[in-house]
Backbone as a ProteinNet text record, in pm:
[ID]
protein_1_A
[PRIMARY]
MTDGDTRPGPSAATAPLRVLIVDDEPLARLRLRALVEANPEPRAIVVGEAGDALQAMRQVQATPCDLVLLDIVMPGGSGLKLADELRRLAAPQPAPRVVFVTAHAEHALRAFEVDATDYLTKPVRRERLQAALLRVAQRRAAEPVASTGPVLVVSDRGRVLRVPVVEVLYLKAELKYVTLCSTHGNWLLDESLAELEPRLGEGFVRVHRNAVVARSAVRALTRPSAGDGDEGWQVQLVNGDTLAVSRRQLPAVRDVLADARDT
[TERTIARY]
84.2	0	88.4	39.9	123.6	54	133.9	80.6	169.4	113.1	192.7	282.6	398.6	494.5	553	532.6	581.4	680.2	755.2	858	958.9	980.9	1063.6	1210.6	1261.4	1403	1487.7	1614.8	1705.5	1690.1	1608.2	1599.7	1486	1411	1299	1346.8	1267.1	1301.6	1235.5	1306.9	1246.4	1271	1365.6	1395.2	1278.4	1235.6	1123.4	1162.8	1064.4	1086.7	1118.1	1219	1255.4	1190	1103.9	1017.4	1049.6	1060.1	1070.4	941.4	879.2	753.7	784	739.6	765.9	632.7	597.1	471.4	483.6	435.8	449.5	345.5	248.7	145.3	176.8	204.5	238.6	130.8	3.3	-103.1	-106.3	-76.4	-71.4	42.3	156.3	269.1	234.5	167	130.7	37.2	-60.1	-154.5	-83.9	3.5	76.9	166.2	232.2	318	236.1	118.7	33.8	-7.2	-41	-81.3	36	152.2	270.3	305.5	311	355.4	251.1	124.8	20	5.3	74.5	59.7	117.6	37.7	85.9	192.4	168.2	262.6	250.7	362.5	498.4	527.3	615.7	650.4	724.5	701	764.5	786.9	896.3	925.6	953.9	914	939.5	1075	1169.6	1304.6	1324.4	1223.5	1237.4	1118.4	1110.9	1006.9	1071.5	1007.6	1057	936.5	953	844	859.3	975.8	995	1099.8	1118	1205.2	1351.4	1398.2	1537.8	1569.1	1482.3	1501.5	1494.3	1405.6	1391.5	1519.3	1580.6	1703.1	1814.8	1822.8	1924.6	1901.4	1774.8	1740.8	1781.8	1751.7	1784.1	1935.1	2009.7	2155.6	2217.1	2149.3	2202.3	2153.6	2031.3	1970	1915.9	1973.8	1925.2	1778.6	1704.2	1564.3	1528.9	1423.9	1377.4	1265.2	1192	1071.9	1055.1	1014.4	976.2	827.8	749.1	608.3	606.2	572.2	604.1	481.8	460.2	357.2	409.5	319.1	361.2	369.3	266.4	263.1	312.7	434.2	495.3	566.8	577.4	654.7	803.3	869.7	1013.1	1057.7	965.6	1007.6	902.3	883.2	783.2	829.2	735.1	765.3	805.1	751.4	788.3	936.1	983.4	1125	1212.9	1171.8	1248.2	1254.8	1142.1	1140.4	1237.9	1244.8	1337.7	1482.6	1510	1645.1	1679.7	1581.6	1605.8	1644.5	1579.9	1610.2	1746.4	1808.3	1941	2051.8	2015.1	2116.2	2217.1	2342.1	2449.1	2455.8	2522.7	2550.5	2633.1	2654.7	2657.3	2523.7	2420.3	2295.2	2189.6	2087.2	1983.7	1906.8	1860.5	1778.7	1648	1593.4	1467.1	1353	1256.8	1134.2	1050.2	965.3	879.4	733.4	653.6	507.6	451.5	382.6	324.1	197.6	183.7	65.3	18.1	-91	-128.6	-279.7	-324.6	-465.9	-492	-388.1	-399.2	-388.7	-502.4	-504.4	-458.2	-460.8	-427.8	-280.2	-194.9	-51.2	-9.9	-107.1	-73.7	13.6	-19.7	57.8	202	223	357.9	434.4	362.1	426	490.3	423.5	479.3	589.2	596.2	707.1	838.2	829.7	951	965.9	903.8	922.3	866.4	754.1	689.6	637.7	647.3	597.3	446.5	390.4	245.6	205.5	73.9	19.8	-106.1	-100.1	-212.6	-273.7	-404.6	-472.9	-524.7	-517.6	-564.8	-717.4	-782.4	-725.7	-686.5	-570.3	-517.2	-592.2	-637.5	-703.4	-599	-625	-530.9	-494.4	-596.9	-569.8	-489.8	-507.4	-429.8	-284.2	-263.1	-125.2	-58.5	-129.9	-71.2	-33.7	-119.6	-88.7	36	50.2	168	294.4	286.5	402.2	442.6	345.2	375.4	444.9	398.7	461.5	607.8	631.2	768.3	853.8	799.8	875.3	909.8	817.1	842.6	953.5	950.6	1055.2	1191	1189.4	1314.7	1373	1286.5	1333.4	1387.9	1335.5	1378.9	1510.9	1559.2	1685.5	1799.5	1892.1	2000.3	2090	2127.2	2220.3	2336	2455.5	2570.7	2596.1	2569.3	2603.7	2512.6	2391.6	2297.7	2274.1	2310.4	2285	2141.8	2099.7	1963.5	1858.4	1746	1636.5	1505	1408	1269.4	1193.5	1103.7	1030.3	890.9	852.1	719.4	650.8	518.2	438.6	375	391.3	339.8	264.9	131.8	46.1	89.8	120.7	160.6	308.7	382.6	528	586.9	702.5	773.4	898.1	910.9	1023.3	1111.6	1240.8	1338.6	1381.4	1353.4	1393.6	1512.8	1633.8	1749.5	1728.3	1768.9	1752.5	1824.4	1934	2007	1925.2	1816.6	1731.7	1611	1590.2	1473.5	1496.3	1399.9	1406	1335.4	1216	1145.7	1034.9	990.2	872.9	777.1	650.8	551.7	426.3	385.8	265	141.7	45.8	-79.3	-192.7	-284.1	-396.5	-344.8	-386.7	-347.8	-217.2	-160.7	-45	72.8	187.8	307.1	348	365.6	414.7	566.3	618.9	762.8	792.2	872.2	913.6	1060.5	1090.8	1229.1	1265.6	1388.7	1433.5	1371.5	1304.2	1245	1092.5	1029.5	883.8	832.3	700.4	632.9	551.6	546.2	466.2	398.1	290.5	223	259.7	298.3	336.2	234.5	209.6	115	176.8	309.4	375.3	374	390.8	390.1	526.2	528.1	654	748.2	692.3	774.4	842.9	777.6	837.4	943.7	923.9	1013.5	1138.6	1125.5	1236.9	1364.8	1359.2	1484.4	1561.7	1496.4	1563.6	1641.3	1621.1	1677.8	1822.1	1861.1	1998	2016.7	2141.9	2175	2166	2139.8	2133.2	1999.7	1914.2	1781.8	1755.8	1669	1633.7	1481.7	1426.2	1282.3	1256.5	1164.6	1133	998.1	919.5	785	743	643.1	600	549.1	515.8	465.4	561.7	689.7	779.2	924.9	995.2	1138.8	1200.9	1313	1372.9	1519.6	1564.8	1706.5	1785.1	1891.8	1972.7	2025	2061	2115.7	2011	1880.8	1773.6	1734.5	1782.3	1744.6	1819.7	1744.3	1806.9	1788.5	1676.9	1654.2	1546.3	1546.2	1443.9	1372.3	1242.3	1167.2	1051.3	998	883	782.8	705.2	617.9	501.4	462.2	348.3	387.6	329.6	358.7	305	376.1	332.5	393.1	347.6	399.7	518.5	623.9	739	803.3	815.3	882.2	784	657.2	558.6	568.6	523	512.3	633.1	734.9	854.3	831.2	900.7	896.2	1036.6	1060.7	1188.3	1167.6	1255.5	1252.4	1350.2	1306.4	1386.3	1436.4	1530.8	1594.6	1496.7	1387.5	1291.5	1183.3	1193.4	1094.8	983.8	969.5	866.4	901.8	797.3	816.9	739.4	795.9	731.7	733.6	629	622.2	729.2	784.5	882.8	822.7	819.7	764.4	864	812.8	899.2	1001.7	961	1051.7	1168.1	1142.9	1246.2	1323.2	1287	1352.5	1504.1	1553	1699.4	1771.1	1710	1773.6	1787.1	1685.1	1691.6	1796	1804	1907.1	2047.1	2062.5	2192.5	2228.9	2130.1	2156.3	2206.5	2141.9	2183.9	2321.5	2349	2480.8	2590	2562.5	2660	2686.4	2580.1	2595	2682.3	2668.2	2749.8	2895.8	2920.5	3056.7	3133.3	3059.2	3125.6	3150.2
-117.2	0	123.1	233.8	350.4	473.9	580.4	706.5	816.1	910.7	1021.1	981	1045.3	1021.3	882.2	798.5	661.1	630.3	729.9	702.8	605.2	491.3	388.1	421.7	510.1	542.4	423.2	425.2	319.5	189.8	187.8	66.7	-25.1	6.8	-77.4	-211.4	-315.4	-449.7	-468.4	-434.6	-432.3	-560	-642.6	-764.2	-861.5	-921	-1015.4	-1143.2	-1209.5	-1339.9	-1441.8	-1522.9	-1629.4	-1758.7	-1817.3	-1927.6	-2055.1	-2166	-2299.3	-2373.3	-2430.7	-2504.9	-2653.9	-2726.8	-2870.8	-2944.6	-3017.9	-3093.8	-3199.2	-3320.9	-3427	-3416.6	-3324.3	-3307.4	-3185.9	-3206.1	-3093.5	-2985	-3024.3	-2923.9	-2840.1	-2902.7	-2827.9	-2726.4	-2767.8	-2675.1	-2559.1	-2590.6	-2487.1	-2383.6	-2430.7	-2337.6	-2252.2	-2313.5	-2237	-2132.1	-2169.6	-2073.9	-1952.4	-1979.1	-1869	-1777.9	-1837.7	-1758.1	-1676.2	-1737.2	-1667.2	-1549	-1573.1	-1468.4	-1359.5	-1388	-1285.8	-1207.7	-1249.7	-1182.6	-1041.1	-938.2	-800.3	-761	-787.1	-753.7	-857.3	-906.4	-878.8	-947.6	-889.4	-947.3	-1079	-1172.5	-1304.6	-1359.8	-1435.1	-1500.8	-1648.4	-1733.3	-1876.4	-1905.6	-1954.8	-1981.7	-2128.2	-2212.2	-2352.9	-2434.8	-2557	-2652.3	-2788	-2867.4	-3002.8	-3093.3	-3221.1	-3316.3	-3410.5	-3406.1	-3491.2	-3427.4	-3486.8	-3428.8	-3425	-3531.7	-3537	-3428	-3415.1	-3312	-3173	-3157.4	-3027.9	-2988.9	-3083.9	-3053.6	-3014.5	-3083.4	-3047.7	-2907.2	-2872.5	-2738.5	-2631.8	-2655.3	-2557.9	-2535.7	-2644.5	-2633.8	-2566.4	-2577.1	-2519.1	-2376.7	-2347	-2216	-2158.2	-2052.2	-1993.4	-1952.5	-1976.8	-1934	-1889.7	-1811.5	-1761	-1845.5	-1913.6	-1985.8	-2112.3	-2218.5	-2342.7	-2366.9	-2366.6	-2406.4	-2557.4	-2628.7	-2770.7	-2856.8	-2955	-3055.7	-3149.9	-3218.8	-3308.7	-3453.3	-3501.7	-3641.7	-3650.5	-3704.9	-3717.3	-3850.8	-3904.4	-4028.1	-4002.6	-4097.1	-4085.6	-4004.8	-3961.6	-3886.5	-3786.6	-3777	-3687.6	-3541.8	-3452.6	-3311	-3265.7	-3332.1	-3299.7	-3328	-3440.3	-3474.3	-3375	-3338.3	-3241.5	-3107.3	-3063.9	-2936.6	-2939.9	-3053.5	-3066.3	-3058.5	-3116	-3110.4	-2969.1	-2898.5	-2764.1	-2667.7	-2681.8	-2586.8	-2613.1	-2726	-2758	-2723.5	-2663.1	-2626.9	-2531.3	-2549.3	-2465.3	-2331.2	-2235.3	-2104.9	-2129.4	-2032	-1891	-1819	-1874.3	-1802.5	-1869.5	-1792.1	-1850.1	-1960.9	-2058.7	-2164.4	-2104	-2157.4	-2102.6	-2130.2	-2040.1	-2061.9	-2167.9	-2235.1	-2338.6	-2305.4	-2308.4	-2300.1	-2427.2	-2505.4	-2629.2	-2598.9	-2668	-2657.5	-2799.9	-2838.9	-2979.2	-2997.4	-3111.9	-3147.4	-3216.5	-3237	-3315.2	-3224.5	-3175	-3080.2	-3143.1	-3275	-3340.3	-3329.2	-3283.1	-3273.6	-3136.2	-3048.8	-2911	-2901.6	-2976.6	-2968.8	-3011.5	-3120.4	-3168.7	-3068.3	-2999.7	-2902.1	-2789.6	-2741.3	-2631	-2676.5	-2805.4	-2858	-2851.5	-2846.7	-2832.3	-2687.4	-2596.7	-2452.5	-2401.4	-2455.9	-2403.4	-2262.6	-2177.8	-2041.3	-2035.5	-2123.9	-2126.7	-2263.3	-2287.3	-2416.9	-2388	-2412	-2385.6	-2515.8	-2521.2	-2640.9	-2616	-2721.6	-2713.2	-2722.9	-2656.3	-2561.9	-2430.4	-2379.9	-2260.4	-2136.5	-2057.8	-1932	-1820.8	-1730.6	-1623.2	-1540.3	-1506.4	-1421.3	-1493.4	-1626.2	-1701.5	-1712	-1729.9	-1732.9	-1597.9	-1490.1	-1357.9	-1336.7	-1380	-1365.9	-1445.3	-1564.3	-1646.8	-1582.2	-1528.1	-1462	-1339.3	-1265.8	-1148.7	-1189.4	-1299.2	-1346.7	-1386.8	-1453.2	-1491.6	-1367.4	-1269.6	-1147.4	-1073.2	-1070.1	-1003.6	-1074.2	-1206.1	-1280	-1264.7	-1263.7	-1244.6	-1106.9	-1005.8	-870.4	-855.2	-936.9	-926.8	-997.4	-1076	-1146	-1046	-1060.5	-963.2	-958.6	-838	-817.1	-734.9	-789.6	-725.9	-585.7	-563.4	-434.5	-322	-353.2	-248.7	-242.5	-343.9	-343.6	-378.4	-357.6	-393.4	-316.7	-381.9	-317.6	-344.6	-257.9	-283.2	-305.6	-402.3	-438.9	-379.2	-310	-250	-293.2	-291.1	-325.8	-199	-176.9	-56.4	-95	-103	-137.6	-266.8	-369	-497.4	-512	-399.6	-407.7	-430.6	-490.5	-509.6	-422.8	-333.1	-240.5	-270.3	-254.7	-267.1	-126	-87.8	44.3	26	66	52.9	130.9	72.6	138	273.1	286.6	412.8	525.2	490.8	592.5	627.2	555	576.4	698.7	791	908.2	881.3	822	787.2	686.5	622.9	536.2	589.6	603.7	657.8	572.1	523.4	440.9	529.8	493.2	567	468	460.9	367.5	225.3	159.4	19.8	5.2	115.9	108	187.2	164.8	243.1	314.5	446.6	522.7	515.8	474	474.9	595.2	688.5	804.6	788.4	790.3	775.4	892.2	893.5	999.5	988.6	875.1	855.1	845.7	862.8	857.3	802.5	794.8	744.5	620	526.9	406.4	370.6	292.3	238.4	91.8	52.5	-85.5	-148.1	-278.9	-350.9	-397.9	-400.1	-447.7	-341.1	-384.8	-291.3	-225.4	-112.9	-43.3	-130.5	-207	-296.5	-403.6	-449.8	-550.2	-489.8	-364.8	-301	-242.6	-190.3	-118.4	-200.7	-331.2	-407.6	-421.1	-403.4	-417.6	-291.1	-183.3	-55.6	-36.8	-99.8	-86.4	32.7	64.2	165.8	308.4	325.5	459.3	527.6	472.7	528.7	551.6	647.5	679.3	690.6	637.7	651.5	789.5	863.7	997.4	1002.4	900.3	893	747.6	710.5	570.4	531.6	632.7	601.3	640.5	672.6	718.3	684.9	641.5	615.4	696.1	764.2	858.6	823.2	841	825.3	937	901.9	1003.4	1108.2	1062.7	1155.1	1251.6	1222.1	1308.1	1417.3	1410.2	1506.7	1638	1749.7	1880.1	1976.1	1970.2	2065.1	2013	2070.3	2040.4	2170.9	2174	2298.2	2277.7	2391.7	2388.5	2493.7	2460	2560.2	2604.1	2522.5	2558.1	2548.8	2633.9	2634.2	2507.6	2457.8	2337.1	2330	2235.6	2218.4	2123.8	2158.2	2069.8	2046.2	1918.5	1881.4	1850.9	1889.7	1861.2	1963.1	1925.1	2017	2025.2	1940.6	1944.1	1869.2	1918.4	1851.7	1843.3	1740.2	1727.6	1764.8	1849.9	1888.1	1800.9	1754.3	1662.6	1729.9	1665.1	1724.5	1749.8	1675	1693	1795.1	1859.2	1959.3	1906.9	1774.6	1719.2	1742.1	1746.3	1754.8	1641.9	1588.4	1481.3	1516.1	1477	1502	1421	1481.7	1414.9	1399.7	1278.1	1255.4	1297.1	1324.1	1364	1255.5	1130.6	1020.4	1015.3	1049.3	1037.6	1167.3	1273.8	1402.3	1396.2	1330.8	1323.8	1254.4	1150.4	1079.1	1168.6	1250	1340.8	1448.5	1499.2	1598.1	1539.5	1413.1	1347.4	1337.5	1310.4	1303	1436.7	1544.9	1678.3	1714	1673.1	1700	1625.3	1499.4	1420.5	1483.3	1538.3	1600.7	1725.3	1801.6	1922.3	1887.9	1773.9	1733.8	1676.1	1639	1576.2	1676
0	0	0	-57.4	-70.7	-21	-0.9	45.2	-8.9	-86.5	-134.9	-249.6	-254.8	-362.6	-349.8	-451.4	-443.3	-554.6	-597.7	-698.3	-640.8	-705.2	-646.1	-638.5	-724.1	-717.1	-754.6	-722	-766.5	-692.5	-584.2	-503.7	-545	-648.8	-689.3	-741.3	-706.3	-755.1	-890.7	-999.5	-1132.4	-1211	-1172.5	-1247.8	-1236.9	-1349.3	-1342.3	-1270	-1213.2	-1152.2	-1261	-1237.9	-1332.1	-1282.7	-1364.9	-1322.3	-1399.4	-1326.7	-1386.2	-1356.9	-1460	-1444.8	-1450.2	-1347.1	-1338.2	-1325.6	-1429.4	-1431	-1539.2	-1512.9	-1612.7	-1724.1	-1711.1	-1812.7	-1900	-2029.4	-2118.1	-2122.7	-2122	-2126.8	-2000.1	-1885.7	-1759.6	-1762.4	-1818.2	-1829.2	-1922	-2031.2	-2128.1	-2065.8	-1989	-1924.7	-1820.2	-1741.6	-1640.4	-1705.2	-1812.6	-1883.1	-1928.2	-1982.9	-2029.5	-1914.4	-1800.1	-1683.8	-1630.2	-1622.3	-1570.5	-1659.9	-1790	-1881.3	-1899.8	-1864.9	-1874.2	-1744.5	-1639.2	-1510.3	-1517.5	-1481.7	-1496.6	-1395.1	-1268.2	-1161.9	-1051.3	-1000	-1044.2	-1177.8	-1254.6	-1384.1	-1363.9	-1453.6	-1443.8	-1583.8	-1599.2	-1725.5	-1698.6	-1790.2	-1778.5	-1841.4	-1760.2	-1810.8	-1845.8	-1816.6	-1850.8	-1805.1	-1857.6	-1819.7	-1796.3	-1712.1	-1686.5	-1662.3	-1704.1	-1689.9	-1572.5	-1503.8	-1387.2	-1295.1	-1176.4	-1075.1	-1118.9	-1183.8	-1224.9	-1327	-1425.3	-1526.3	-1463.2	-1365.6	-1298.3	-1225.4	-1153.6	-1080.7	-1177	-1288.9	-1388.6	-1441.8	-1463.6	-1512.8	-1412.5	-1285.3	-1180.6	-1172.8	-1183.3	-1173.9	-1296.4	-1410.5	-1534.2	-1556.5	-1513.5	-1539.4	-1409.8	-1357.7	-1232.6	-1243.5	-1137	-1133.7	-992.3	-982.2	-852.4	-795.7	-882.8	-841	-922.5	-854	-920.6	-893.1	-999.7	-989.6	-1005.4	-898.9	-888.9	-860	-945.8	-918.8	-810.6	-741.6	-633.6	-681.4	-746.8	-790.3	-933.9	-950	-1082.8	-1092.6	-1212	-1227.4	-1203.5	-1139.7	-1120.6	-1001.7	-917	-799	-754.1	-623.3	-566.4	-572.2	-597.9	-592.9	-453.7	-350.7	-212.9	-187.5	-238.4	-222	-297.4	-417.6	-495.5	-422.7	-366.3	-293	-176.6	-107.8	3.9	-45	-161	-217.5	-264.5	-318.6	-368.3	-256.6	-143.1	-35.2	28.2	-4.2	47.3	-52	-163.6	-262.4	-201	-238.2	-181.8	-253.8	-189.1	-249.4	-378	-464	-432.3	-440.6	-499.6	-511.6	-425.8	-380.9	-297.1	-370.3	-295.7	-355.1	-405.2	-514.3	-564.2	-467.6	-465.6	-389.3	-459.9	-384.4	-440.9	-413.6	-518.4	-505.7	-567.3	-487.3	-538.8	-617.3	-730	-815.1	-839.1	-774.9	-775	-764.1	-808.5	-792.8	-660.2	-580.1	-457.4	-334.5	-286.6	-175.2	-44.1	-33.7	93.8	131.3	39	68.7	122.8	148.9	185.4	309.8	414.1	537.8	514.4	444.9	416.2	328.8	241.1	152.5	231.8	333.3	409.8	504.5	530.5	610	532.5	399	316.6	270.5	345.1	325.9	193.9	150	29.8	56.2	-43.3	-29.5	-43.8	-126.1	-144.2	-198.3	-201.1	-242.2	-323	-452.6	-541.6	-588.9	-592.8	-641.9	-783.4	-863.4	-1001.5	-1005.3	-1100.2	-1196.7	-1128.4	-1163	-1097.7	-1145.6	-1047.7	-1081.2	-1096.7	-1188.6	-1220.4	-1097	-1016.3	-900.3	-792.6	-780.3	-681.9	-725.3	-855	-903.5	-881.9	-908.7	-888.5	-741.9	-649.9	-507.9	-470.9	-527.6	-499.8	-555.3	-676.5	-735.9	-655.2	-606.4	-525.1	-395.5	-336.1	-211.7	-238.2	-349.5	-384	-406.2	-478.3	-506.5	-378.1	-283.6	-155.6	-78.9	-78.6	-6.9	-75.2	-206.8	-278.7	-247.8	-245.5	-218.6	-77.2	15.2	154.7	180.7	85.5	105.6	111.4	206.1	219.8	97.7	59.7	-50.8	2.4	-5.6	58.1	6.2	-120.4	-178.6	-133.6	-89.2	-50.9	98.8	172.1	314.9	347.3	474.1	515.3	435.4	411.6	338.7	409.5	384.1	419.9	290.6	290.6	169.4	174.9	68.5	62	-66.4	-65.1	-182.5	-237.1	-366.6	-430.7	-557.3	-547.3	-662.2	-730.8	-651.1	-705.4	-727.4	-729.6	-739.3	-601	-596	-470	-473.7	-378.5	-374.3	-254	-273.6	-166.1	-127.2	-5.6	43.2	136.1	93.7	182.3	311.8	422.6	551.8	553.5	478.7	476.9	413.6	340.8	280.2	366.4	476.2	562	651.5	652.7	740.2	872.5	864.6	988.7	961.1	1067.4	1067.7	1173.4	1137.5	1231	1229.4	1346.2	1357.9	1358.3	1272.7	1264.1	1242.2	1338.3	1332	1309.8	1199.9	1178.4	1102	1053.8	966.7	1021	958.4	988.1	859.2	868.3	753.4	749.6	635.5	612.3	524.2	575.1	496.8	461.5	331.9	287.1	196.9	152.8	63	-75.5	-105.1	-237	-233.9	-119.2	-114.5	16.1	26	145.6	112.6	206.1	189.4	320.9	311.4	428.8	443.6	565.2	593.7	687	668.1	752	883.5	891.3	1012.4	1120.6	1245.1	1357.8	1373.3	1443.9	1469.1	1551.2	1643.5	1726.7	1643	1535	1447.2	1356.5	1316.5	1221.1	1286.1	1406.8	1469.7	1481.5	1519.1	1530.7	1399.8	1285.2	1156.2	1116.3	1189.5	1148.8	1193.2	1302	1349.6	1442.2	1470.6	1569.7	1516.7	1389.8	1332.2	1351.4	1437.6	1458.8	1607.1	1636.9	1774.7	1784.7	1891.2	1913.3	1973.8	1912.9	1962.9	2032.9	2012.1	2070.3	2064	2140	2134.5	1995.9	1912.5	1778.6	1667.1	1699.8	1593.4	1622.5	1515.3	1519.1	1405.2	1434.5	1339.9	1315.7	1191.7	1161.2	1229.4	1298	1366.6	1268.7	1151	1051.3	996.7	1018.5	968.1	1066.4	1189.9	1293.1	1270.4	1266.3	1245.2	1361.9	1430.6	1540.4	1633.4	1753.1	1853.4	1883.5	1864.5	1880.9	1976.7	2021.4	2111.4	2065	1961.4	1900.9	1987.1	2083.5	2167.9	2314.1	2394.2	2537.7	2600.7	2697.5	2766.3	2903.1	2979.6	3113.9	3111.3	3183.1	3194.2	3059.4	3022.5	2897.6	2785.4	2800.3	2696.6	2582.7	2464.1	2352.3	2262.1	2283.6	2199.3	2067.7	1962.9	1832.9	1776.3	1695.9	1628	1481.8	1430.3	1289.7	1212.5	1093.7	1013.5	886	819.8	702.6	587.7	582.4	473.5	507	624.5	664.1	752.2	764.8	851.1	997.2	1081.9	1226	1292.8	1400.8	1475.9	1624	1693.1	1837.1	1910.8	2014.5	2099.8	2238.6	2288.7	2421.9	2529.9	2646.8	2758.3	2788.3	2777	2806.2	2708.3	2581.3	2478.1	2455.1	2523.9	2504.2	2527.3	2634	2653.2	2537.5	2478.6	2368.4	2245.9	2219.8	2104.8	2128.2	2250.5	2282.2	2265.7	2300.9	2283.2	2134.9	2049.6	1905.7	1853.6	1895.8	1851.7	1905.6	2029.7	2088.3	2012.3	1977.5	1901.7	1765.5	1702.3	1570.8	1579.7	1688.4	1703.8	1728.5	1790.1	1824.6	1705.7	1598.5	1484.2	1372.2
[MASK]
+++++++++++++++++++++++++++++++++++++++++++++++++++++++++++++++++++++++++++++++++++++++++++++++++++++++++++++++++++++++++++++++++++++++++++++++++++++++++++++++++++++++++++++++++++++++++++++++++++++++++++++++++++++++++++++++++++++++++++++++++++++++++++++++++++++++

């Protein structure tokens, strides 16, 4: 979900998902290919097909992919066993995600024991496939990348964006959502502030029970309205926004400003 300016900037995850389709029925593979390639967002391309588990493993080892759409009941080897082998693949690249596509709904529990991202039953509906692809794209975007450092993953009209933590100015809890304000735009997140704060690292300071701010974004501490004691303080940020500062967090904000003056 988004709010305000949502220009993705250089951190957007624009590369399409690379998909391998594994099913012993050629017509089933053909239909899945059509659904994948017609999916508007996230974008996906089919990089290969396989009719059994052995052929699928060879394909994965020869052609990198992000996702395997995998049938469960196939001649020559179970899709469940293949999924277990796929998640044990060694580096240098992450193992592909697995989404089961099967007519056998009774295997769902076992499927998630091998870390399947989703479980679709045939005939596959377009909207269910899109939801599964979006889930895979979100997980792929959340995987750590050494060159960019920690990221927060946001969804913007079906696209999955990676927002580097170094670009985050603040997070503010409002009603059911948390607003993420970055140097490239604002987004609404479904996660709580308590869940998000540990991912930010030491470069952030809590200024209120509903707000966490990047230390580098703090510019001034002001008191625009009269109040009793330490009430009524606000922190001014580099982008012009202001956030309320609670009495409890006032010393921490003052320490941030003191550290900035000393450097």
